[in-house]
mmCIF file of C-alpha atoms in Angstrom:
data_model
loop_
_atom_site.group_PDB
_atom_site.id
_atom_site.type_symbol
_atom_site.label_atom_id
_atom_site.label_comp_id
_atom_site.label_asym_id
_atom_site.label_seq_id
_atom_site.Cartn_x
_atom_site.Cartn_y
_atom_site.Cartn_z
ATOM 1 C CA UNK K 1 -61.755 -179.916 174.872
ATOM 2 C CA UNK K 2 -63.492 -180.962 171.587
ATOM 3 C CA UNK K 3 -66.070 -183.687 171.810
ATOM 4 C CA UNK K 4 -65.668 -187.011 170.020
ATOM 5 C CA UNK K 5 -68.268 -185.840 167.527
ATOM 6 C CA UNK K 6 -66.387 -182.613 166.795
ATOM 7 C CA UNK K 7 -63.096 -184.477 166.474
ATOM 8 C CA UNK K 8 -64.691 -186.801 163.945
ATOM 9 C CA UNK K 9 -65.922 -183.846 161.913
ATOM 10 C CA UNK K 10 -62.480 -182.240 161.992
ATOM 11 C CA UNK K 11 -60.736 -185.466 160.923
ATOM 12 C CA UNK K 12 -63.176 -185.978 158.036
ATOM 13 C CA UNK K 13 -62.641 -182.389 156.898
ATOM 14 C CA UNK K 14 -58.853 -182.825 157.006
ATOM 15 C CA UNK K 15 -59.093 -186.081 155.060
ATOM 16 C CA UNK K 16 -61.230 -184.453 152.373
ATOM 17 C CA UNK K 17 -58.810 -181.528 152.151
ATOM 18 C CA UNK K 18 -55.843 -183.892 151.817
ATOM 19 C CA UNK K 19 -57.541 -185.892 149.071
ATOM 20 C CA UNK K 20 -58.525 -182.723 147.241
ATOM 21 C CA UNK K 21 -54.954 -181.437 147.426
ATOM 22 C CA UNK K 22 -53.599 -184.759 146.163
ATOM 23 C CA UNK K 23 -56.046 -184.831 143.251
ATOM 24 C CA UNK K 24 -55.153 -181.271 142.326
ATOM 25 C CA UNK K 25 -51.504 -182.237 142.356
ATOM 26 C CA UNK K 26 -52.161 -185.224 140.114
ATOM 27 C CA UNK K 27 -54.297 -183.178 137.773
ATOM 28 C CA UNK K 28 -51.694 -180.457 137.420
ATOM 29 C CA UNK K 29 -48.867 -182.696 136.254
ATOM 30 C CA UNK K 30 -49.726 -182.099 132.605
ATOM 31 C CA UNK K 31 -49.802 -178.320 132.987
ATOM 32 C CA UNK K 32 -46.836 -176.213 131.983
ATOM 33 C CA UNK K 33 -45.241 -174.721 135.066
ATOM 34 C CA UNK K 34 -42.956 -171.722 135.070
ATOM 35 C CA UNK K 35 -40.934 -173.479 137.732
ATOM 36 C CA UNK K 36 -39.903 -175.976 135.063
ATOM 37 C CA UNK K 37 -36.996 -175.312 132.754
ATOM 38 C CA UNK K 38 -37.725 -175.755 129.077
ATOM 39 C CA UNK K 39 -35.243 -176.517 126.320
ATOM 40 C CA UNK K 40 -35.167 -177.969 122.836
ATOM 41 C CA UNK K 41 -32.882 -180.687 121.562
ATOM 42 C CA UNK K 42 -32.345 -181.377 117.860
ATOM 43 C CA UNK K 43 -31.191 -184.347 115.803
ATOM 44 C CA UNK K 44 -30.768 -184.961 112.101
ATOM 45 C CA UNK K 45 -33.105 -187.320 110.241
ATOM 46 C CA UNK K 46 -32.725 -189.358 107.080
ATOM 47 C CA UNK K 47 -35.083 -189.395 104.113
ATOM 48 C CA UNK K 48 -36.389 -185.830 104.513
ATOM 49 C CA UNK K 49 -33.246 -184.191 105.844
ATOM 50 C CA UNK K 50 -30.574 -182.299 103.930
ATOM 51 C CA UNK K 51 -30.939 -183.076 100.207
ATOM 52 C CA UNK K 52 -28.989 -181.892 97.156
ATOM 53 C CA UNK K 53 -32.034 -182.106 94.855
ATOM 54 C CA UNK K 54 -35.032 -180.926 96.910
ATOM 55 C CA UNK K 55 -35.804 -178.434 99.644
ATOM 56 C CA UNK K 56 -38.409 -179.358 102.266
ATOM 57 C CA UNK K 57 -40.092 -177.129 104.831
ATOM 58 C CA UNK K 58 -43.230 -176.223 106.835
ATOM 59 C CA UNK K 59 -44.254 -179.702 107.938
ATOM 60 C CA UNK K 60 -47.505 -180.820 109.540
ATOM 61 C CA UNK K 61 -48.006 -182.321 112.954
ATOM 62 C CA UNK K 62 -47.027 -185.987 113.132
ATOM 63 C CA UNK K 63 -49.625 -188.727 113.578
ATOM 64 C CA UNK K 64 -49.308 -192.456 114.119
ATOM 65 C CA UNK K 65 -51.491 -194.944 112.255
ATOM 66 C CA UNK K 66 -50.905 -198.529 113.318
ATOM 67 C CA UNK K 67 -47.146 -198.789 113.723
ATOM 68 C CA UNK K 68 -46.373 -196.059 111.206
ATOM 69 C CA UNK K 69 -45.731 -192.338 111.753
ATOM 70 C CA UNK K 70 -46.830 -189.865 109.069
ATOM 71 C CA UNK K 71 -45.756 -186.308 108.288
ATOM 72 C CA UNK K 72 -46.699 -183.961 105.426
ATOM 73 C CA UNK K 73 -44.609 -181.004 104.233
ATOM 74 C CA UNK K 74 -43.890 -178.582 101.401
ATOM 75 C CA UNK K 75 -41.339 -179.718 98.819
ATOM 76 C CA UNK K 76 -39.606 -177.543 96.233
ATOM 77 C CA UNK K 77 -37.003 -178.265 93.561
ATOM 78 C CA UNK K 78 -33.601 -176.782 94.357
ATOM 79 C CA UNK K 79 -32.544 -173.999 94.455
ATOM 80 C CA UNK K 80 -36.047 -172.759 95.431
ATOM 81 C CA UNK K 81 -36.405 -172.479 99.214
ATOM 82 C CA UNK K 82 -39.720 -170.608 99.459
ATOM 83 C CA UNK K 83 -42.964 -172.505 99.957
ATOM 84 C CA UNK K 84 -44.678 -170.130 97.545
ATOM 85 C CA UNK K 85 -43.292 -172.357 94.799
ATOM 86 C CA UNK K 86 -44.062 -175.746 96.329
ATOM 87 C CA UNK K 87 -46.384 -178.740 96.475
ATOM 88 C CA UNK K 88 -47.289 -181.078 99.338
ATOM 89 C CA UNK K 89 -45.519 -184.404 99.863
ATOM 90 C CA UNK K 90 -45.484 -186.919 102.683
ATOM 91 C CA UNK K 91 -43.173 -189.415 104.369
ATOM 92 C CA UNK K 92 -43.449 -192.286 106.846
ATOM 93 C CA UNK K 93 -41.347 -193.571 109.731
ATOM 94 C CA UNK K 94 -41.393 -196.650 111.956
ATOM 95 C CA UNK K 95 -38.797 -195.506 114.525
ATOM 96 C CA UNK K 96 -40.398 -192.435 116.117
ATOM 97 C CA UNK K 97 -39.293 -190.006 113.465
ATOM 98 C CA UNK K 98 -35.560 -190.665 113.213
ATOM 99 C CA UNK K 99 -35.636 -192.363 109.815
ATOM 100 C CA UNK K 100 -38.146 -191.380 107.133
ATOM 101 C CA UNK K 101 -39.086 -192.665 103.707
ATOM 102 C CA UNK K 102 -40.636 -190.219 101.269
ATOM 103 C CA UNK K 103 -43.776 -191.791 99.823
ATOM 104 C CA UNK K 104 -44.899 -189.327 97.162
ATOM 105 C CA UNK K 105 -46.986 -186.271 96.427
ATOM 106 C CA UNK K 106 -50.118 -185.831 98.547
ATOM 107 C CA UNK K 107 -51.599 -182.642 97.034
ATOM 108 C CA UNK K 108 -50.560 -180.991 93.784
ATOM 109 C CA UNK K 109 -51.458 -177.627 92.295
ATOM 110 C CA UNK K 110 -55.062 -176.651 91.741
ATOM 111 C CA UNK K 111 -56.643 -176.131 88.345
ATOM 112 C CA UNK K 112 -55.796 -173.009 86.351
ATOM 113 C CA UNK K 113 -57.485 -169.980 87.860
ATOM 114 C CA UNK K 114 -58.100 -171.669 91.214
ATOM 115 C CA UNK K 115 -56.938 -170.076 94.493
ATOM 116 C CA UNK K 116 -54.192 -172.740 94.750
ATOM 117 C CA UNK K 117 -53.032 -172.885 91.139
ATOM 118 C CA UNK K 118 -49.522 -171.530 91.770
ATOM 119 C CA UNK K 119 -48.514 -173.231 95.018
ATOM 120 C CA UNK K 120 -49.822 -175.423 97.840
ATOM 121 C CA UNK K 121 -47.869 -175.408 101.108
ATOM 122 C CA UNK K 122 -47.868 -175.477 104.955
ATOM 123 C CA UNK K 123 -50.065 -178.577 105.365
ATOM 124 C CA UNK K 124 -51.576 -179.911 108.569
ATOM 125 C CA UNK K 125 -53.624 -182.975 109.364
ATOM 126 C CA UNK K 126 -56.810 -183.759 111.299
ATOM 127 C CA UNK K 127 -58.123 -187.271 111.922
ATOM 128 C CA UNK K 128 -61.911 -187.226 112.305
ATOM 129 C CA UNK K 129 -64.429 -190.075 112.090
ATOM 130 C CA UNK K 130 -61.964 -192.385 110.305
ATOM 131 C CA UNK K 131 -61.120 -189.825 107.635
ATOM 132 C CA UNK K 132 -57.952 -187.818 107.111
ATOM 133 C CA UNK K 133 -58.356 -184.095 106.548
ATOM 134 C CA UNK K 134 -55.342 -182.326 105.072
ATOM 135 C CA UNK K 135 -55.512 -178.538 105.412
ATOM 136 C CA UNK K 136 -53.107 -176.439 103.371
ATOM 137 C CA UNK K 137 -52.380 -172.916 102.185
ATOM 138 C CA UNK K 138 -52.888 -172.030 98.531
ATOM 139 C CA UNK K 139 -51.957 -169.090 96.336
ATOM 140 C CA UNK K 140 -52.564 -168.253 92.690
ATOM 141 C CA UNK K 141 -50.359 -166.242 90.298
ATOM 142 C CA UNK K 142 -50.313 -162.495 90.916
ATOM 143 C CA UNK K 143 -53.538 -160.849 89.800
ATOM 144 C CA UNK K 144 -53.168 -158.928 86.557
ATOM 145 C CA UNK K 145 -50.098 -160.838 85.371
ATOM 146 C CA UNK K 146 -50.797 -162.309 81.940
ATOM 147 C CA UNK K 147 -47.537 -164.277 82.166
ATOM 148 C CA UNK K 148 -48.870 -166.076 85.301
ATOM 149 C CA UNK K 149 -45.918 -165.037 87.425
ATOM 150 C CA UNK K 150 -46.183 -164.926 91.210
ATOM 151 C CA UNK K 151 -44.567 -161.742 92.532
ATOM 152 C CA UNK K 152 -44.831 -162.385 96.262
ATOM 153 C CA UNK K 153 -45.771 -158.742 96.764
ATOM 154 C CA UNK K 154 -47.516 -157.118 99.727
ATOM 155 C CA UNK K 155 -50.573 -155.817 97.892
ATOM 156 C CA UNK K 156 -52.607 -158.457 96.059
ATOM 157 C CA UNK K 157 -50.989 -161.894 96.446
ATOM 158 C CA UNK K 158 -53.736 -163.136 98.736
ATOM 159 C CA UNK K 159 -53.655 -166.613 100.270
ATOM 160 C CA UNK K 160 -56.445 -168.921 101.444
ATOM 161 C CA UNK K 161 -56.693 -172.173 103.353
ATOM 162 C CA UNK K 162 -57.892 -175.206 101.429
ATOM 163 C CA UNK K 163 -58.803 -178.756 102.376
ATOM 164 C CA UNK K 164 -58.390 -182.203 100.842
ATOM 165 C CA UNK K 165 -59.766 -185.414 102.378
ATOM 166 C CA UNK K 166 -58.935 -189.126 102.118
ATOM 167 C CA UNK K 167 -60.002 -192.427 103.633
ATOM 168 C CA UNK K 168 -56.368 -193.354 104.244
ATOM 169 C CA UNK K 169 -53.297 -191.373 105.312
ATOM 170 C CA UNK K 170 -51.730 -192.589 102.066
ATOM 171 C CA UNK K 171 -54.498 -190.926 100.039
ATOM 172 C CA UNK K 172 -55.649 -190.249 97.493
ATOM 173 C CA UNK K 173 -56.578 -186.832 98.854
ATOM 174 C CA UNK K 174 -59.428 -185.094 97.057
ATOM 175 C CA UNK K 175 -60.243 -181.416 97.377
ATOM 176 C CA UNK K 176 -63.568 -180.590 99.001
ATOM 177 C CA UNK K 177 -66.186 -178.845 96.885
ATOM 178 C CA UNK K 178 -66.355 -175.698 98.994
ATOM 179 C CA UNK K 179 -62.647 -174.858 98.706
ATOM 180 C CA UNK K 180 -61.146 -172.711 100.036
ATOM 181 C CA UNK K 181 -62.579 -173.324 103.488
ATOM 182 C CA UNK K 182 -61.100 -170.123 104.951
ATOM 183 C CA UNK K 183 -60.441 -166.792 103.209
ATOM 184 C CA UNK K 184 -58.833 -163.484 104.116
ATOM 185 C CA UNK K 185 -60.978 -160.783 105.679
ATOM 186 C CA UNK K 186 -62.544 -158.202 103.364
ATOM 187 C CA UNK K 187 -61.866 -155.408 105.880
ATOM 188 C CA UNK K 188 -58.405 -153.947 105.281
ATOM 189 C CA UNK K 189 -57.879 -153.033 108.934
ATOM 190 C CA UNK K 190 -58.379 -156.620 110.115
ATOM 191 C CA UNK K 191 -55.303 -158.606 111.153
ATOM 192 C CA UNK K 192 -55.949 -161.254 108.449
ATOM 193 C CA UNK K 193 -56.888 -159.117 105.432
ATOM 194 C CA UNK K 194 -53.871 -160.108 103.333
ATOM 195 C CA UNK K 195 -52.534 -163.526 104.312
ATOM 196 C CA UNK K 196 -53.919 -166.505 106.195
ATOM 197 C CA UNK K 197 -51.728 -169.530 106.627
ATOM 198 C CA UNK K 198 -50.462 -172.323 108.870
ATOM 199 C CA UNK K 199 -53.593 -174.204 109.976
ATOM 200 C CA UNK K 200 -53.351 -176.096 113.274
ATOM 201 C CA UNK K 201 -56.330 -178.142 114.417
ATOM 202 C CA UNK K 202 -57.993 -179.387 117.583
ATOM 203 C CA UNK K 203 -61.402 -180.787 118.406
ATOM 204 C CA UNK K 204 -62.923 -179.020 121.396
ATOM 205 C CA UNK K 205 -66.502 -179.093 122.647
ATOM 206 C CA UNK K 206 -67.306 -181.347 119.666
ATOM 207 C CA UNK K 207 -66.315 -178.588 117.245
ATOM 208 C CA UNK K 208 -63.372 -178.134 114.879
ATOM 209 C CA UNK K 209 -61.061 -175.325 115.977
ATOM 210 C CA UNK K 210 -58.779 -174.112 113.194
ATOM 211 C CA UNK K 211 -55.977 -171.887 114.467
ATOM 212 C CA UNK K 212 -54.118 -169.876 111.840
ATOM 213 C CA UNK K 213 -51.802 -166.921 111.403
ATOM 214 C CA UNK K 214 -52.840 -163.724 109.667
ATOM 215 C CA UNK K 215 -51.226 -160.662 108.154
ATOM 216 C CA UNK K 216 -52.964 -157.364 107.501
ATOM 217 C CA UNK K 217 -52.736 -155.660 104.138
ATOM 218 C CA UNK K 218 -52.244 -152.304 105.874
ATOM 219 C CA UNK K 219 -48.903 -153.524 107.270
ATOM 220 C CA UNK K 220 -47.389 -153.966 103.831
ATOM 221 C CA UNK K 221 -43.823 -155.273 103.876
ATOM 222 C CA UNK K 222 -43.768 -155.132 107.679
ATOM 223 C CA UNK K 223 -46.467 -157.811 107.782
ATOM 224 C CA UNK K 224 -44.286 -160.833 108.664
ATOM 225 C CA UNK K 225 -43.030 -159.288 111.924
ATOM 226 C CA UNK K 226 -46.580 -158.254 112.844
ATOM 227 C CA UNK K 227 -48.203 -161.615 112.253
ATOM 228 C CA UNK K 228 -50.981 -162.519 114.679
ATOM 229 C CA UNK K 229 -52.859 -165.711 115.471
ATOM 230 C CA UNK K 230 -56.585 -166.210 115.030
ATOM 231 C CA UNK K 231 -59.037 -169.085 115.219
ATOM 232 C CA UNK K 232 -62.106 -170.127 113.255
ATOM 233 C CA UNK K 233 -64.639 -172.697 114.487
ATOM 234 C CA UNK K 234 -66.903 -175.127 112.617
ATOM 235 C CA UNK K 235 -69.222 -178.024 113.365
ATOM 236 C CA UNK K 236 -67.482 -180.247 110.817
ATOM 237 C CA UNK K 237 -64.053 -180.343 109.141
ATOM 238 C CA UNK K 238 -65.327 -178.960 105.808
ATOM 239 C CA UNK K 239 -66.824 -175.917 107.514
ATOM 240 C CA UNK K 240 -68.362 -173.463 107.218
ATOM 241 C CA UNK K 241 -65.894 -171.841 109.600
ATOM 242 C CA UNK K 242 -66.741 -168.794 111.686
ATOM 243 C CA UNK K 243 -63.846 -166.625 112.795
ATOM 244 C CA UNK K 244 -63.713 -165.310 116.324
ATOM 245 C CA UNK K 245 -63.587 -161.547 116.619
ATOM 246 C CA UNK K 246 -60.076 -160.350 115.919
ATOM 247 C CA UNK K 247 -56.683 -161.814 116.735
ATOM 248 C CA UNK K 248 -56.227 -163.930 119.842
ATOM 249 C CA UNK K 249 -52.438 -163.634 120.085
ATOM 250 C CA UNK K 250 -49.843 -161.152 118.868
ATOM 251 C CA UNK K 251 -46.458 -162.031 117.428
ATOM 252 C CA UNK K 252 -47.257 -165.585 116.435
ATOM 253 C CA UNK K 253 -45.696 -166.053 113.018
ATOM 254 C CA UNK K 254 -45.782 -169.855 113.212
ATOM 255 C CA UNK K 255 -48.786 -171.652 114.645
ATOM 256 C CA UNK K 256 -48.184 -174.605 116.955
ATOM 257 C CA UNK K 257 -50.944 -175.512 119.391
ATOM 258 C CA UNK K 258 -51.614 -178.564 121.526
ATOM 259 C CA UNK K 259 -53.880 -179.698 124.329
ATOM 260 C CA UNK K 260 -52.401 -179.008 127.727
ATOM 261 C CA UNK K 261 -54.451 -180.151 130.702
ATOM 262 C CA UNK K 262 -57.936 -178.707 130.262
ATOM 263 C CA UNK K 263 -56.768 -175.901 127.985
ATOM 264 C CA UNK K 264 -54.539 -175.119 125.025
ATOM 265 C CA UNK K 265 -50.846 -174.254 124.824
ATOM 266 C CA UNK K 266 -49.246 -172.418 121.936
ATOM 267 C CA UNK K 267 -45.731 -171.603 120.782
ATOM 268 C CA UNK K 268 -45.387 -168.008 119.566
ATOM 269 C CA UNK K 269 -42.198 -167.739 117.567
ATOM 270 C CA UNK K 270 -41.885 -163.981 117.084
ATOM 271 C CA UNK K 271 -41.566 -163.277 120.812
ATOM 272 C CA UNK K 272 -40.012 -166.662 121.708
ATOM 273 C CA UNK K 273 -42.715 -167.682 124.168
ATOM 274 C CA UNK K 274 -45.112 -170.459 125.110
ATOM 275 C CA UNK K 275 -48.595 -169.360 126.109
ATOM 276 C CA UNK K 276 -51.586 -171.022 127.732
ATOM 277 C CA UNK K 277 -55.367 -170.485 127.651
ATOM 278 C CA UNK K 278 -57.902 -172.367 129.751
ATOM 279 C CA UNK K 279 -60.641 -171.358 127.309
ATOM 280 C CA UNK K 280 -58.480 -171.849 124.174
ATOM 281 C CA UNK K 281 -58.873 -168.137 123.361
ATOM 282 C CA UNK K 282 -57.357 -165.848 125.991
ATOM 283 C CA UNK K 283 -53.682 -166.723 126.088
ATOM 284 C CA UNK K 284 -51.236 -165.708 128.786
ATOM 285 C CA UNK K 285 -47.456 -166.197 128.569
ATOM 286 C CA UNK K 286 -45.978 -169.010 130.636
ATOM 287 C CA UNK K 287 -42.478 -169.145 129.187
ATOM 288 C CA UNK K 288 -40.713 -166.211 127.577
ATOM 289 C CA UNK K 289 -37.295 -165.503 126.112
ATOM 290 C CA UNK K 290 -36.905 -169.109 125.020
ATOM 291 C CA UNK K 291 -33.703 -170.053 123.245
ATOM 292 C CA UNK K 292 -33.277 -171.957 119.976
ATOM 293 C CA UNK K 293 -36.988 -172.558 119.463
ATOM 294 C CA UNK K 294 -37.979 -174.880 116.585
ATOM 295 C CA UNK K 295 -38.845 -173.203 113.300
ATOM 296 C CA UNK K 296 -42.180 -174.086 111.650
ATOM 297 C CA UNK K 297 -42.626 -177.046 114.031
ATOM 298 C CA UNK K 298 -45.158 -179.861 114.099
ATOM 299 C CA UNK K 299 -45.638 -182.074 117.158
ATOM 300 C CA UNK K 300 -46.266 -185.778 117.391
ATOM 301 C CA UNK K 301 -49.938 -185.866 118.365
ATOM 302 C CA UNK K 302 -51.311 -189.418 118.666
ATOM 303 C CA UNK K 303 -54.823 -188.553 117.504
ATOM 304 C CA UNK K 304 -56.228 -185.112 116.766
ATOM 305 C CA UNK K 305 -59.558 -185.870 118.432
ATOM 306 C CA UNK K 306 -61.271 -185.318 121.785
ATOM 307 C CA UNK K 307 -59.469 -188.472 122.946
ATOM 308 C CA UNK K 308 -56.084 -186.918 122.181
ATOM 309 C CA UNK K 309 -53.710 -187.417 125.062
ATOM 310 C CA UNK K 310 -53.022 -184.399 127.218
ATOM 311 C CA UNK K 311 -49.564 -185.625 128.136
ATOM 312 C CA UNK K 312 -46.705 -183.196 127.726
ATOM 313 C CA UNK K 313 -45.581 -183.164 124.060
ATOM 314 C CA UNK K 314 -42.385 -185.077 123.566
ATOM 315 C CA UNK K 315 -41.051 -184.700 120.048
ATOM 316 C CA UNK K 316 -41.797 -183.391 116.593
ATOM 317 C CA UNK K 317 -40.386 -182.357 113.231
ATOM 318 C CA UNK K 318 -39.328 -178.831 112.308
ATOM 319 C CA UNK K 319 -37.563 -176.929 109.561
ATOM 320 C CA UNK K 320 -34.069 -175.522 109.349
ATOM 321 C CA UNK K 321 -32.737 -172.972 106.862
ATOM 322 C CA UNK K 322 -28.994 -173.215 106.446
ATOM 323 C CA UNK K 323 -26.552 -172.420 103.636
ATOM 324 C CA UNK K 324 -29.410 -171.583 101.251
ATOM 325 C CA UNK K 325 -31.071 -174.961 101.865
ATOM 326 C CA UNK K 326 -34.246 -175.818 103.749
ATOM 327 C CA UNK K 327 -34.751 -179.265 105.206
ATOM 328 C CA UNK K 328 -36.425 -181.067 108.096
ATOM 329 C CA UNK K 329 -35.056 -182.343 111.377
ATOM 330 C CA UNK K 330 -36.337 -183.855 114.621
ATOM 331 C CA UNK K 331 -36.698 -181.960 117.894
ATOM 332 C CA UNK K 332 -37.560 -182.849 121.449
ATOM 333 C CA UNK K 333 -39.237 -180.547 123.955
ATOM 334 C CA UNK K 334 -37.510 -181.127 127.286
ATOM 335 C CA UNK K 335 -38.910 -179.963 130.624
ATOM 336 C CA UNK K 336 -37.145 -180.415 133.931
#
């Protein structure tokens, strides 16, 4: 029969084990679990929804400043639906993204000859030390075209990621001096030697992590279906950014990342999956074969800083292409 001393030791050990188990349970509530079911629910919005004059697409994440929600996006004159002929506009909401009011242009075209002189598109936002950093993709007219036409070919219409900064979410946004802050690789065999696009930002370990999608020039016209995701890291929002070695995820045409527990979750649209990485680099699939996933989505993220909540994302704004029109709508990510 155990002594009183041994019984005490056993009881203490059981108590510690119970507390540890309870803490683990509490800590895991924010993690995606494959035992959950995941679905998406959509609703129409006003102000940046279906429009007879303009097409809107490829919106940023949503942030909240005071009582106001902000979103940035690419806007084109109808009938143009491609972001390669767009500029960046923004809108505000006070009712969690159901009703929006377009406020104006945030970033226009760059100067003649600049990397972003033909179009600026796919914006995303980072809030850092009371400044607002707006990352975007830029492209110039096709090289060698004296008529300054953009062909949208698969050989020399290279893109780059630029940056504009403001003291207020309402601007004015001014381009940084070292634009573009991220360029395509000079090695043809690399996954990002032709196109880089779709910046999505987090702050991790006191560094700026810029996730992006890349297409290789060797893939030619098959590039879109072979898009991969990469990440570049810097000590400050303006860079310089250092790319990690190679792609970190295949089949990720649209980049959507968010903090999930201690790691990072990502939506990969090409293979309809959600993936997770404890170290923010080595992703493993958690959900696959998802249905009706949002297109070019941006999540509501309260603050894109180390203090950003790790709660399960609730809602965001995404794009829809329908009847030769592109416009924005609201979605909710539902887990049961």
